[in-house]
Amino acid sequence: MSRIAVVPGSFDPVTLGHLDVIERAAGLFDELHVLVVHNPDKSALIPIAQRVSLIQQAVKDAGLPANIRVTSWSMGLLVDYCTDVGASVLVKGIRSQVDVAYETPMAIVNRNLAGVETIFLLPDPAHAHVSSSLVRQVAGLGGDVAPYVPKAVADFLQSSRV
Ligand code: PNS
């Protein structure tokens, strides 16, 4: 039986830190689904379909493994997607204690809801300070985000001036 895991997130936009976690996770499972999910607690910058295509482009440009699928989910709980596709594991990247505090309640709720476990991966420390919200802020004020995001994202933000 193949082991399927899901890396969920807003990915608004995907960063080099996300890509690092995606690559590490892809090496641990037979199939890895990168799932763009609307976070009701955040106001979105980039439309979800565009976020999916930016991740697809970034995965391709980085030559990441072929067991990675990128899609989105808007039909309910994250664990409903996991049940639909037969995934038993969620993967999240942890940069600091702040991330641990943010992720822990979600991990426990997702386990209680559907028995889906969450595993945490440590990204390369080089990306520890990178977040989508910082990228949105820097890009929005006209700064250079190229050191923090895949080229496809930097080009998109530059061209759309969002
Ligand atoms: O990148 P983010 O914004 O930290 O990702 C958070 C996300 C989208 C994974 C989280 O908000 C989520 O799981 N949303 C789906 C709704 C859901 O299932 N909520 C209950 C479990 S926490």
Coordinates of N, CA, C and O and ligand atoms in Angstrom, one line a residue:
M1 N 0.8 -1.2 0.0 CA 0.0 0.0 0.0 C 0.9 1.3 0.0 O 1.8 1.3 0.7
S2 N 0.5 2.2 -0.9 CA 1.4 3.4 -0.9 C 1.1 4.4 0.2 O 0.0 4.6 0.6
R3 N 2.2 5.0 0.7 CA 2.1 5.9 1.8 C 1.9 7.3 1.2 O 2.8 7.8 0.5
I4 N 0.7 7.9 1.5 CA 0.4 9.3 0.9 C 0.4 10.3 2.1 O -0.2 10.1 3.1
A5 N 1.1 11.4 1.8 CA 1.1 12.5 2.8 C 0.7 13.8 2.1 O 0.8 13.9 0.9
V6 N 0.2 14.7 2.9 CA -0.2 16.0 2.4 C 0.6 17.1 3.1 O 0.7 17.1 4.4
V7 N 1.1 18.1 2.3 CA 1.6 19.3 2.9 C 0.6 20.4 2.6 O 0.5 20.9 1.5
P8 N -0.2 20.8 3.7 CA -1.2 21.8 3.5 C -0.7 23.2 3.8 O 0.3 23.3 4.6
G9 N -1.3 24.2 3.3 CA -1.0 25.6 3.7 C -1.7 26.6 2.8 O -2.3 26.2 1.8
S10 N -1.5 27.9 3.2 CA -2.0 28.9 2.4 C -1.1 29.2 1.2 O -1.6 29.5 0.1
F11 N 0.2 29.1 1.3 CA 1.1 29.2 0.2 C 0.8 30.5 -0.5 O 0.7 30.5 -1.7
D12 N 0.7 31.6 0.2 CA 0.3 32.9 -0.4 C 1.4 34.0 -0.2 O 1.2 34.9 0.6
P13 N 2.5 33.8 -0.9 CA 2.9 32.8 -1.9 C 3.8 31.7 -1.3 O 4.2 31.8 -0.1
V14 N 4.0 30.6 -2.1 CA 5.0 29.6 -1.7 C 6.4 30.3 -1.6 O 6.7 31.2 -2.4
T15 N 7.1 29.9 -0.6 CA 8.5 30.4 -0.4 C 9.5 29.3 -0.6 O 9.2 28.2 -0.7
L16 N 10.8 29.8 -0.5 CA 11.9 28.8 -0.6 C 11.9 27.8 0.6 O 12.3 26.7 0.5
G17 N 11.4 28.4 1.8 CA 11.3 27.5 3.0 C 10.2 26.4 2.7 O 10.5 25.2 3.1
H18 N 9.1 26.8 2.2 CA 8.1 25.8 1.8 C 8.7 24.7 0.9 O 8.5 23.5 1.1
L19 N 9.4 25.2 -0.1 CA 9.9 24.3 -1.2 C 10.9 23.3 -0.6 O 10.9 22.1 -0.9
D20 N 11.6 23.8 0.4 CA 12.6 22.9 1.1 C 11.9 21.8 1.9 O 12.3 20.6 1.8
V21 N 10.8 22.2 2.5 CA 10.0 21.2 3.3 C 9.3 20.2 2.3 O 9.3 19.0 2.5
I22 N 8.8 20.7 1.2 CA 8.2 19.8 0.2 C 9.2 18.8 -0.3 O 8.9 17.6 -0.4
E23 N 10.4 19.3 -0.6 CA 11.4 18.4 -1.1 C 11.8 17.3 -0.1 O 11.9 16.1 -0.4
R24 N 11.9 17.7 1.1 CA 12.3 16.7 2.2 C 11.2 15.7 2.4 O 11.4 14.5 2.5
A25 N 9.9 16.2 2.4 CA 8.8 15.3 2.6 C 8.6 14.3 1.4 O 8.2 13.2 1.6
A26 N 8.9 14.8 0.2 CA 8.7 14.0 -1.0 C 9.6 12.7 -0.9 O 9.3 11.7 -1.4
G27 N 10.7 12.9 -0.2 CA 11.7 11.8 -0.1 C 11.2 10.8 1.0 O 11.8 9.7 1.0
L28 N 10.2 11.1 1.7 CA 9.8 10.2 2.8 C 8.5 9.4 2.5 O 8.2 8.5 3.3
F29 N 7.8 9.8 1.5 CA 6.5 9.2 1.2 C 6.5 8.8 -0.3 O 7.2 9.3 -1.1
D30 N 5.6 7.8 -0.6 CA 5.4 7.4 -2.0 C 4.8 8.5 -2.8 O 5.1 8.7 -4.0
E31 N 3.8 9.2 -2.2 CA 3.1 10.3 -2.9 C 3.0 11.5 -1.9 O 2.7 11.3 -0.8
L32 N 3.3 12.6 -2.5 CA 3.1 13.8 -1.6 C 2.2 14.8 -2.3 O 2.4 15.2 -3.5
H33 N 1.1 15.2 -1.6 CA 0.2 16.2 -2.2 C 0.4 17.5 -1.5 O 0.4 17.6 -0.3
V34 N 0.8 18.5 -2.3 CA 0.9 19.9 -1.8 C -0.5 20.5 -2.0 O -1.0 20.6 -3.1
L35 N -1.1 20.9 -0.9 CA -2.5 21.3 -0.9 C -2.7 22.7 -0.5 O -2.4 23.1 0.6
V36 N -3.2 23.5 -1.5 CA -3.4 24.9 -1.2 C -4.8 25.0 -0.6 O -5.8 24.6 -1.2
V37 N -4.9 25.6 0.7 CA -6.2 25.6 1.4 C -6.4 27.1 1.8 O -5.5 27.8 2.3
H38 N -7.6 27.5 1.7 CA -8.0 28.9 2.2 C -7.9 28.9 3.7 O -8.5 28.0 4.4
N39 N -7.2 29.9 4.3 CA -7.1 30.0 5.7 C -8.1 31.2 6.1 O -7.8 32.3 5.8
P40 N -9.2 30.9 6.7 CA -10.2 32.0 7.0 C -9.6 33.1 7.9 O -10.2 34.1 8.0
D41 N -8.5 32.8 8.6 CA -7.9 33.8 9.5 C -7.0 34.8 8.8 O -6.4 35.7 9.4
K42 N -6.8 34.5 7.5 CA -5.8 35.4 6.8 C -6.5 36.0 5.6 O -7.3 35.3 4.9
S43 N -6.2 37.3 5.3 CA -6.7 37.8 4.0 C -5.8 37.5 2.9 O -4.6 37.8 3.0
A44 N -6.3 37.0 1.8 CA -5.5 36.4 0.7 C -5.0 37.5 -0.2 O -5.7 38.5 -0.4
L45 N -3.8 37.3 -0.8 CA -3.3 38.2 -1.8 C -3.4 37.6 -3.2 O -3.9 38.3 -4.1
I46 N -3.0 36.4 -3.3 CA -3.0 35.7 -4.6 C -4.2 34.7 -4.7 O -4.4 33.9 -3.8
P47 N -4.9 34.7 -5.8 CA -6.0 33.8 -6.0 C -5.5 32.3 -5.9 O -4.3 32.0 -6.3
I48 N -6.3 31.4 -5.3 CA -5.9 30.1 -5.0 C -5.4 29.4 -6.3 O -4.3 28.7 -6.3
A49 N -6.1 29.5 -7.4 CA -5.7 28.8 -8.7 C -4.3 29.3 -9.1 O -3.4 28.5 -9.6
Q50 N -4.0 30.6 -8.9 CA -2.7 31.1 -9.2 C -1.6 30.5 -8.3 O -0.5 30.2 -8.7
R51 N -2.0 30.4 -7.0 CA -1.0 29.8 -6.1 C -0.6 28.4 -6.5 O 0.5 28.0 -6.4
V52 N -1.6 27.6 -6.9 CA -1.4 26.3 -7.3 C -0.4 26.3 -8.5 O 0.6 25.5 -8.5
S53 N -0.7 27.1 -9.5 CA 0.2 27.1 -10.7 C 1.6 27.6 -10.4 O 2.6 27.1 -10.9
L54 N 1.7 28.5 -9.4 CA 3.1 29.0 -9.0 C 3.8 27.8 -8.3 O 5.0 27.7 -8.6
I55 N 3.2 27.1 -7.5 CA 3.8 25.9 -6.8 C 4.2 24.9 -7.9 O 5.4 24.4 -7.9
Q56 N 3.3 24.6 -8.8 CA 3.6 23.6 -9.9 C 4.9 24.1 -10.6 O 5.8 23.3 -10.9
Q57 N 4.9 25.3 -11.0 CA 6.1 25.9 -11.7 C 7.3 25.8 -10.9 O 8.4 25.4 -11.4
A58 N 7.2 26.1 -9.6 CA 8.4 26.1 -8.8 C 8.9 24.7 -8.6 O 10.2 24.4 -8.6
V59 N 8.0 23.7 -8.4 CA 8.4 22.3 -8.2 C 9.1 21.8 -9.5 O 10.2 21.1 -9.4
K60 N 8.6 22.2 -10.7 CA 9.2 21.8 -11.9 C 10.6 22.5 -12.1 O 11.5 21.8 -12.4
D61 N 10.6 23.8 -11.9 CA 11.9 24.5 -12.1 C 13.0 24.0 -11.1 O 14.2 24.0 -11.5
A62 N 12.6 23.5 -9.9 CA 13.6 23.1 -9.0 C 14.0 21.6 -9.2 O 14.8 21.0 -8.5
G63 N 13.3 21.0 -10.2 CA 13.6 19.5 -10.5 C 13.2 18.6 -9.3 O 13.9 17.6 -9.1
L64 N 12.2 18.9 -8.6 CA 11.8 18.1 -7.4 C 11.1 16.8 -8.0 O 10.7 16.7 -9.1
P65 N 11.1 15.8 -7.1 CA 10.6 14.4 -7.5 C 9.2 14.4 -8.1 O 8.4 15.3 -7.8
A66 N 9.0 13.4 -9.0 CA 7.8 13.3 -9.7 C 6.6 12.8 -8.9 O 5.5 12.7 -9.4
N67 N 6.9 12.4 -7.6 CA 5.8 11.9 -6.8 C 5.0 13.1 -6.1 O 4.2 12.9 -5.2
I68 N 5.3 14.3 -6.5 CA 4.6 15.5 -5.9 C 3.5 15.9 -6.8 O 3.6 16.1 -8.0
R69 N 2.3 16.1 -6.2 CA 1.1 16.6 -6.9 C 0.7 17.9 -6.2 O 0.7 18.0 -5.0
V70 N 0.3 18.9 -7.0 CA -0.1 20.1 -6.4 C -1.6 20.4 -6.7 O -2.0 20.3 -7.9
T71 N -2.4 20.7 -5.7 CA -3.8 20.9 -5.9 C -4.4 21.8 -4.8 O -3.6 22.3 -4.0
S72 N -5.7 22.1 -4.9 CA -6.3 22.9 -3.8 C -7.5 22.2 -3.3 O -8.0 21.2 -3.9
W73 N -8.0 22.7 -2.2 CA -9.1 22.1 -1.5 C -10.0 23.2 -0.9 O -9.5 24.0 -0.2
S74 N -11.3 23.2 -1.2 CA -12.2 24.2 -0.7 C -13.5 23.5 -0.3 O -14.6 24.2 -0.2
M75 N -13.5 22.2 -0.1 CA -14.8 21.5 0.1 C -15.0 21.2 1.6 O -15.9 20.3 1.9
G76 N -14.3 21.8 2.5 CA -14.5 21.5 3.9 C -13.2 21.3 4.7 O -12.3 22.0 4.4
L77 N -13.3 20.4 5.6 CA -12.1 20.2 6.5 C -10.9 19.7 5.7 O -11.1 18.9 4.7
L78 N -9.7 20.0 6.1 CA -8.5 19.5 5.6 C -8.5 17.9 5.7 O -8.1 17.2 4.7
V79 N -9.0 17.4 6.8 CA -8.9 16.0 6.9 C -9.9 15.3 6.0 O -9.7 14.1 5.7
D80 N -10.9 16.0 5.5 CA -11.8 15.4 4.5 C -11.1 15.1 3.2 O -11.3 14.1 2.6
Y81 N -10.2 16.0 2.9 CA -9.3 15.8 1.7 C -8.5 14.6 1.9 O -8.3 13.7 1.1
C82 N -7.9 14.5 3.1 CA -7.0 13.4 3.4 C -7.7 12.0 3.3 O -7.2 11.1 2.7
T83 N -9.0 12.0 3.8 CA -9.8 10.8 3.8 C -10.1 10.5 2.3 O -10.0 9.3 1.9
D84 N -10.4 11.5 1.5 CA -10.8 11.3 0.1 C -9.6 10.6 -0.7 O -9.8 9.7 -1.5
V85 N -8.4 11.1 -0.4 CA -7.2 10.6 -1.2 C -6.5 9.4 -0.5 O -5.5 8.9 -1.1
G86 N -6.9 9.1 0.7 CA -6.2 8.0 1.4 C -4.9 8.4 2.1 O -4.0 7.6 2.2
A87 N -4.8 9.7 2.4 CA -3.6 10.2 3.1 C -3.8 10.0 4.6 O -4.8 10.4 5.2
S88 N -2.7 9.5 5.3 CA -2.8 9.4 6.8 C -1.9 10.3 7.5 O -1.9 10.3 8.7
V89 N -1.2 11.1 6.8 CA -0.1 12.0 7.4 C -0.2 13.4 6.8 O -0.3 13.5 5.6
L90 N -0.1 14.4 7.7 CA 0.1 15.8 7.3 C 1.6 16.1 7.6 O 2.1 15.7 8.6
V91 N 2.2 16.9 6.8 CA 3.6 17.4 7.0 C 3.6 18.9 7.1 O 3.0 19.6 6.2
K92 N 4.2 19.4 8.2 CA 4.3 20.8 8.3 C 5.8 21.2 8.6 O 6.5 20.4 9.3
G93 N 6.2 22.3 8.2 CA 7.6 22.8 8.5 C 7.5 23.6 9.8 O 6.6 24.4 10.0
I94 N 8.6 23.5 10.6 CA 8.7 24.2 11.8 C 9.9 25.0 11.9 O 11.0 24.5 11.8
R95 N 9.7 26.4 11.9 CA 10.9 27.2 11.9 C 11.3 27.6 13.3 O 12.5 28.0 13.6
S96 N 10.4 27.6 14.3 CA 10.7 28.1 15.6 C 9.6 27.6 16.6 O 8.7 27.0 16.2
Q97 N 9.8 28.0 17.9 CA 8.8 27.7 18.9 C 7.5 28.3 18.6 O 6.4 27.8 19.0
V98 N 7.5 29.5 17.9 CA 6.2 30.1 17.5 C 5.4 29.2 16.6 O 4.2 29.0 16.8
D99 N 6.1 28.6 15.7 CA 5.4 27.6 14.8 C 4.9 26.4 15.5 O 3.8 25.9 15.3
V100 N 5.7 25.9 16.5 CA 5.2 24.8 17.3 C 3.9 25.1 18.0 O 2.9 24.4 18.0
A101 N 3.9 26.4 18.6 CA 2.7 26.8 19.3 C 1.5 26.9 18.4 O 0.3 26.6 18.8
Y102 N 1.7 27.4 17.2 CA 0.6 27.6 16.2 C 0.1 26.2 15.6 O -1.1 26.0 15.5
E103 N 1.1 25.3 15.4 CA 0.7 24.1 14.7 C 0.1 23.0 15.7 O -0.6 22.2 15.2
T104 N 0.6 23.0 16.9 CA 0.2 22.0 17.8 C -1.3 21.8 18.0 O -1.8 20.6 17.8
P105 N -2.1 22.8 18.2 CA -3.6 22.6 18.4 C -4.2 22.1 17.1 O -5.1 21.2 17.1
M106 N -3.7 22.5 15.9 CA -4.3 22.0 14.6 C -3.9 20.5 14.5 O -4.8 19.8 14.0
A107 N -2.7 20.2 14.9 CA -2.3 18.8 14.7 C -3.2 17.9 15.6 O -3.6 16.8 15.2
I108 N -3.5 18.3 16.8 CA -4.3 17.5 17.7 C -5.7 17.4 17.2 O -6.4 16.4 17.2
V109 N -6.3 18.6 16.8 CA -7.7 18.6 16.2 C -7.8 17.7 15.0 O -8.7 16.9 14.9
N110 N -6.8 17.7 14.1 CA -6.8 16.9 12.9 C -6.7 15.4 13.3 O -7.4 14.6 12.7
R111 N -6.0 15.1 14.3 CA -5.9 13.7 14.8 C -7.2 13.2 15.4 O -7.7 12.1 15.1
N112 N -7.8 14.1 16.2 CA -9.1 13.8 16.8 C -10.2 13.6 15.8 O -11.1 12.8 16.0
L113 N -10.2 14.5 14.8 CA -11.2 14.5 13.8 C -11.2 13.2 13.0 O -12.3 12.6 12.7
A114 N -10.0 12.8 12.6 CA -10.0 11.7 11.6 C -8.8 10.8 11.7 O -8.6 10.0 10.8
G115 N -8.1 10.9 12.8 CA -6.9 10.0 13.0 C -5.8 10.3 12.1 O -4.9 9.5 11.9
V116 N -5.8 11.5 11.5 CA -4.7 11.9 10.7 C -3.5 12.5 11.5 O -3.8 13.4 12.3
E117 N -2.4 11.9 11.4 CA -1.2 12.3 12.2 C -0.5 13.5 11.5 O -0.5 13.6 10.3
T118 N 0.2 14.3 12.3 CA 1.0 15.4 11.7 C 2.4 15.2 12.1 O 2.7 14.9 13.3
I119 N 3.3 15.2 11.1 CA 4.8 15.2 11.4 C 5.4 16.6 11.1 O 4.9 17.2 10.1
F120 N 6.3 16.9 11.9 CA 7.0 18.2 11.7 C 8.4 18.0 11.2 O 9.2 17.2 11.7
L121 N 8.7 18.8 10.1 CA 10.1 18.7 9.6 C 10.8 20.1 9.8 O 10.1 21.1 9.8
L122 N 12.1 20.0 10.0 CA 12.9 21.2 10.2 C 13.5 21.6 8.9 O 14.3 20.9 8.3
P123 N 13.1 22.8 8.4 CA 13.7 23.3 7.1 C 15.2 23.7 7.4 O 15.6 23.8 8.5
D124 N 15.8 23.9 6.3 CA 17.2 24.4 6.3 C 17.2 25.7 7.1 O 16.3 26.6 6.8
P125 N 18.0 25.9 8.1 CA 18.0 27.2 8.9 C 18.2 28.4 8.0 O 17.8 29.5 8.4
A126 N 18.7 28.3 6.8 CA 18.8 29.4 5.9 C 17.5 30.0 5.6 O 17.4 31.2 5.3
H127 N 16.4 29.2 5.8 CA 15.1 29.8 5.5 C 14.3 30.1 6.7 O 13.1 30.4 6.6
A128 N 14.9 30.1 7.9 CA 14.2 30.2 9.2 C 13.4 31.5 9.3 O 12.4 31.6 10.0
H129 N 13.9 32.5 8.6 CA 13.3 33.9 8.8 C 12.3 34.2 7.7 O 11.7 35.2 7.7
V130 N 12.1 33.2 6.8 CA 11.3 33.5 5.6 C 9.8 33.1 5.9 O 9.6 32.0 6.3
S131 N 8.9 34.0 5.6 CA 7.5 33.7 5.7 C 6.7 34.3 4.6 O 7.2 35.4 4.0
S132 N 5.6 33.8 4.3 CA 4.8 34.3 3.2 C 4.3 35.8 3.6 O 4.3 36.6 2.7
S133 N 4.0 36.0 4.8 CA 3.5 37.3 5.2 C 4.6 38.4 5.0 O 4.3 39.5 4.5
L134 N 5.8 38.0 5.3 CA 6.9 39.0 5.1 C 7.1 39.2 3.6 O 7.3 40.4 3.2
V135 N 7.0 38.2 2.8 CA 7.2 38.3 1.4 C 6.1 39.3 0.8 O 6.3 40.1 0.0
R136 N 4.8 39.0 1.3 CA 3.7 39.9 0.9 C 4.0 41.4 1.2 O 3.8 42.3 0.4
Q137 N 4.5 41.6 2.4 CA 4.8 42.9 2.9 C 5.9 43.6 2.0 O 5.7 44.7 1.6
V138 N 7.0 42.9 1.9 CA 8.1 43.4 1.1 C 7.7 43.7 -0.3 O 8.0 44.8 -0.9
A139 N 7.0 42.7 -0.9 CA 6.6 42.9 -2.3 C 5.6 44.0 -2.5 O 5.7 44.8 -3.4
G140 N 4.7 44.1 -1.5 CA 3.7 45.2 -1.6 C 4.3 46.6 -1.5 O 3.7 47.6 -2.0
L141 N 5.5 46.7 -0.8 CA 6.1 48.0 -0.7 C 7.3 48.2 -1.7 O 8.1 49.1 -1.6
G142 N 7.3 47.3 -2.7 CA 8.2 47.5 -3.8 C 9.6 46.9 -3.6 O 10.5 47.2 -4.4
G143 N 9.8 46.1 -2.5 CA 11.1 45.5 -2.2 C 11.4 44.3 -3.1 O 10.5 43.7 -3.7
D144 N 12.7 43.8 -3.0 CA 13.1 42.7 -3.8 C 12.9 41.4 -2.9 O 13.5 41.2 -1.9
V145 N 12.0 40.5 -3.4 CA 11.8 39.3 -2.7 C 12.5 38.0 -3.3 O 12.3 36.9 -2.8
A146 N 13.3 38.3 -4.3 CA 14.0 37.2 -5.0 C 14.7 36.2 -4.1 O 14.8 35.0 -4.4
P147 N 15.4 36.7 -3.0 CA 16.1 35.8 -2.1 C 15.2 34.8 -1.4 O 15.7 33.9 -0.8
Y148 N 13.9 35.1 -1.3 CA 13.0 34.3 -0.4 C 12.0 33.4 -1.1 O 11.4 32.6 -0.5
V149 N 11.9 33.6 -2.4 CA 10.8 32.8 -3.1 C 11.4 32.2 -4.4 O 12.4 32.7 -4.9
P150 N 10.7 31.2 -4.9 CA 11.1 30.6 -6.2 C 11.0 31.7 -7.3 O 10.2 32.6 -7.2
K151 N 11.8 31.5 -8.4 CA 11.8 32.6 -9.4 C 10.4 32.8 -10.0 O 10.1 34.0 -10.3
A152 N 9.7 31.8 -10.2 CA 8.3 31.9 -10.8 C 7.5 32.9 -9.9 O 6.7 33.7 -10.4
V153 N 7.7 32.8 -8.6 CA 6.9 33.7 -7.7 C 7.4 35.1 -7.8 O 6.6 36.1 -7.8
A154 N 8.7 35.3 -7.7 CA 9.3 36.6 -7.8 C 8.9 37.3 -9.1 O 8.5 38.5 -9.1
D155 N 8.9 36.5 -10.2 CA 8.5 37.1 -11.5 C 7.0 37.5 -11.5 O 6.6 38.6 -12.0
F156 N 6.2 36.6 -10.9 CA 4.7 36.9 -10.8 C 4.5 38.2 -10.0 O 3.7 39.0 -10.4
L157 N 5.1 38.2 -8.8 CA 4.9 39.4 -7.9 C 5.4 40.7 -8.6 O 4.8 41.7 -8.5
Q158 N 6.5 40.6 -9.3 CA 7.1 41.7 -10.0 C 6.1 42.2 -11.1 O 5.8 43.4 -11.3
S159 N 5.6 41.2 -11.9 CA 4.8 41.6 -13.0 C 3.4 42.0 -12.6 O 2.8 42.9 -13.3
S160 N 2.9 41.5 -11.5 CA 1.5 41.9 -11.1 C 1.5 43.0 -10.1 O 0.5 43.6 -9.8
R161 N 2.7 43.3 -9.6 CA 2.9 44.4 -8.6 C 1.8 44.3 -7.5 O 1.2 45.3 -7.2
V162 N 1.6 43.1 -7.0 CA 0.7 42.9 -5.9 C 1.4 43.1 -4.6 O 2.6 43.0 -4.5
Ligands
PNS1 O1 -0.2 28.2 5.8 P1 -1.2 28.3 6.8 O2 -2.1 29.5 6.6 O3 -0.6 28.3 8.2 O4 -2.2 27.0 6.7 C1 -3.2 26.8 7.6 C2 -4.2 25.8 7.1 C3 -4.8 26.3 5.7 C4 -3.5 24.5 6.8 C5 -5.3 25.6 8.1 O5 -6.0 26.8 8.3 C6 -6.4 24.5 7.7 O6 -6.1 23.4 7.9 N1 -7.5 25.0 7.2 C7 -8.5 24.0 6.7 C8 -9.8 24.0 7.6 C9 -9.7 23.0 8.7 O7 -9.6 21.8 8.4 N2 -9.7 23.4 10.0 C10 -9.7 22.5 11.1 C11 -8.3 21.9 11.4 S1 -7.1 23.0 12.0

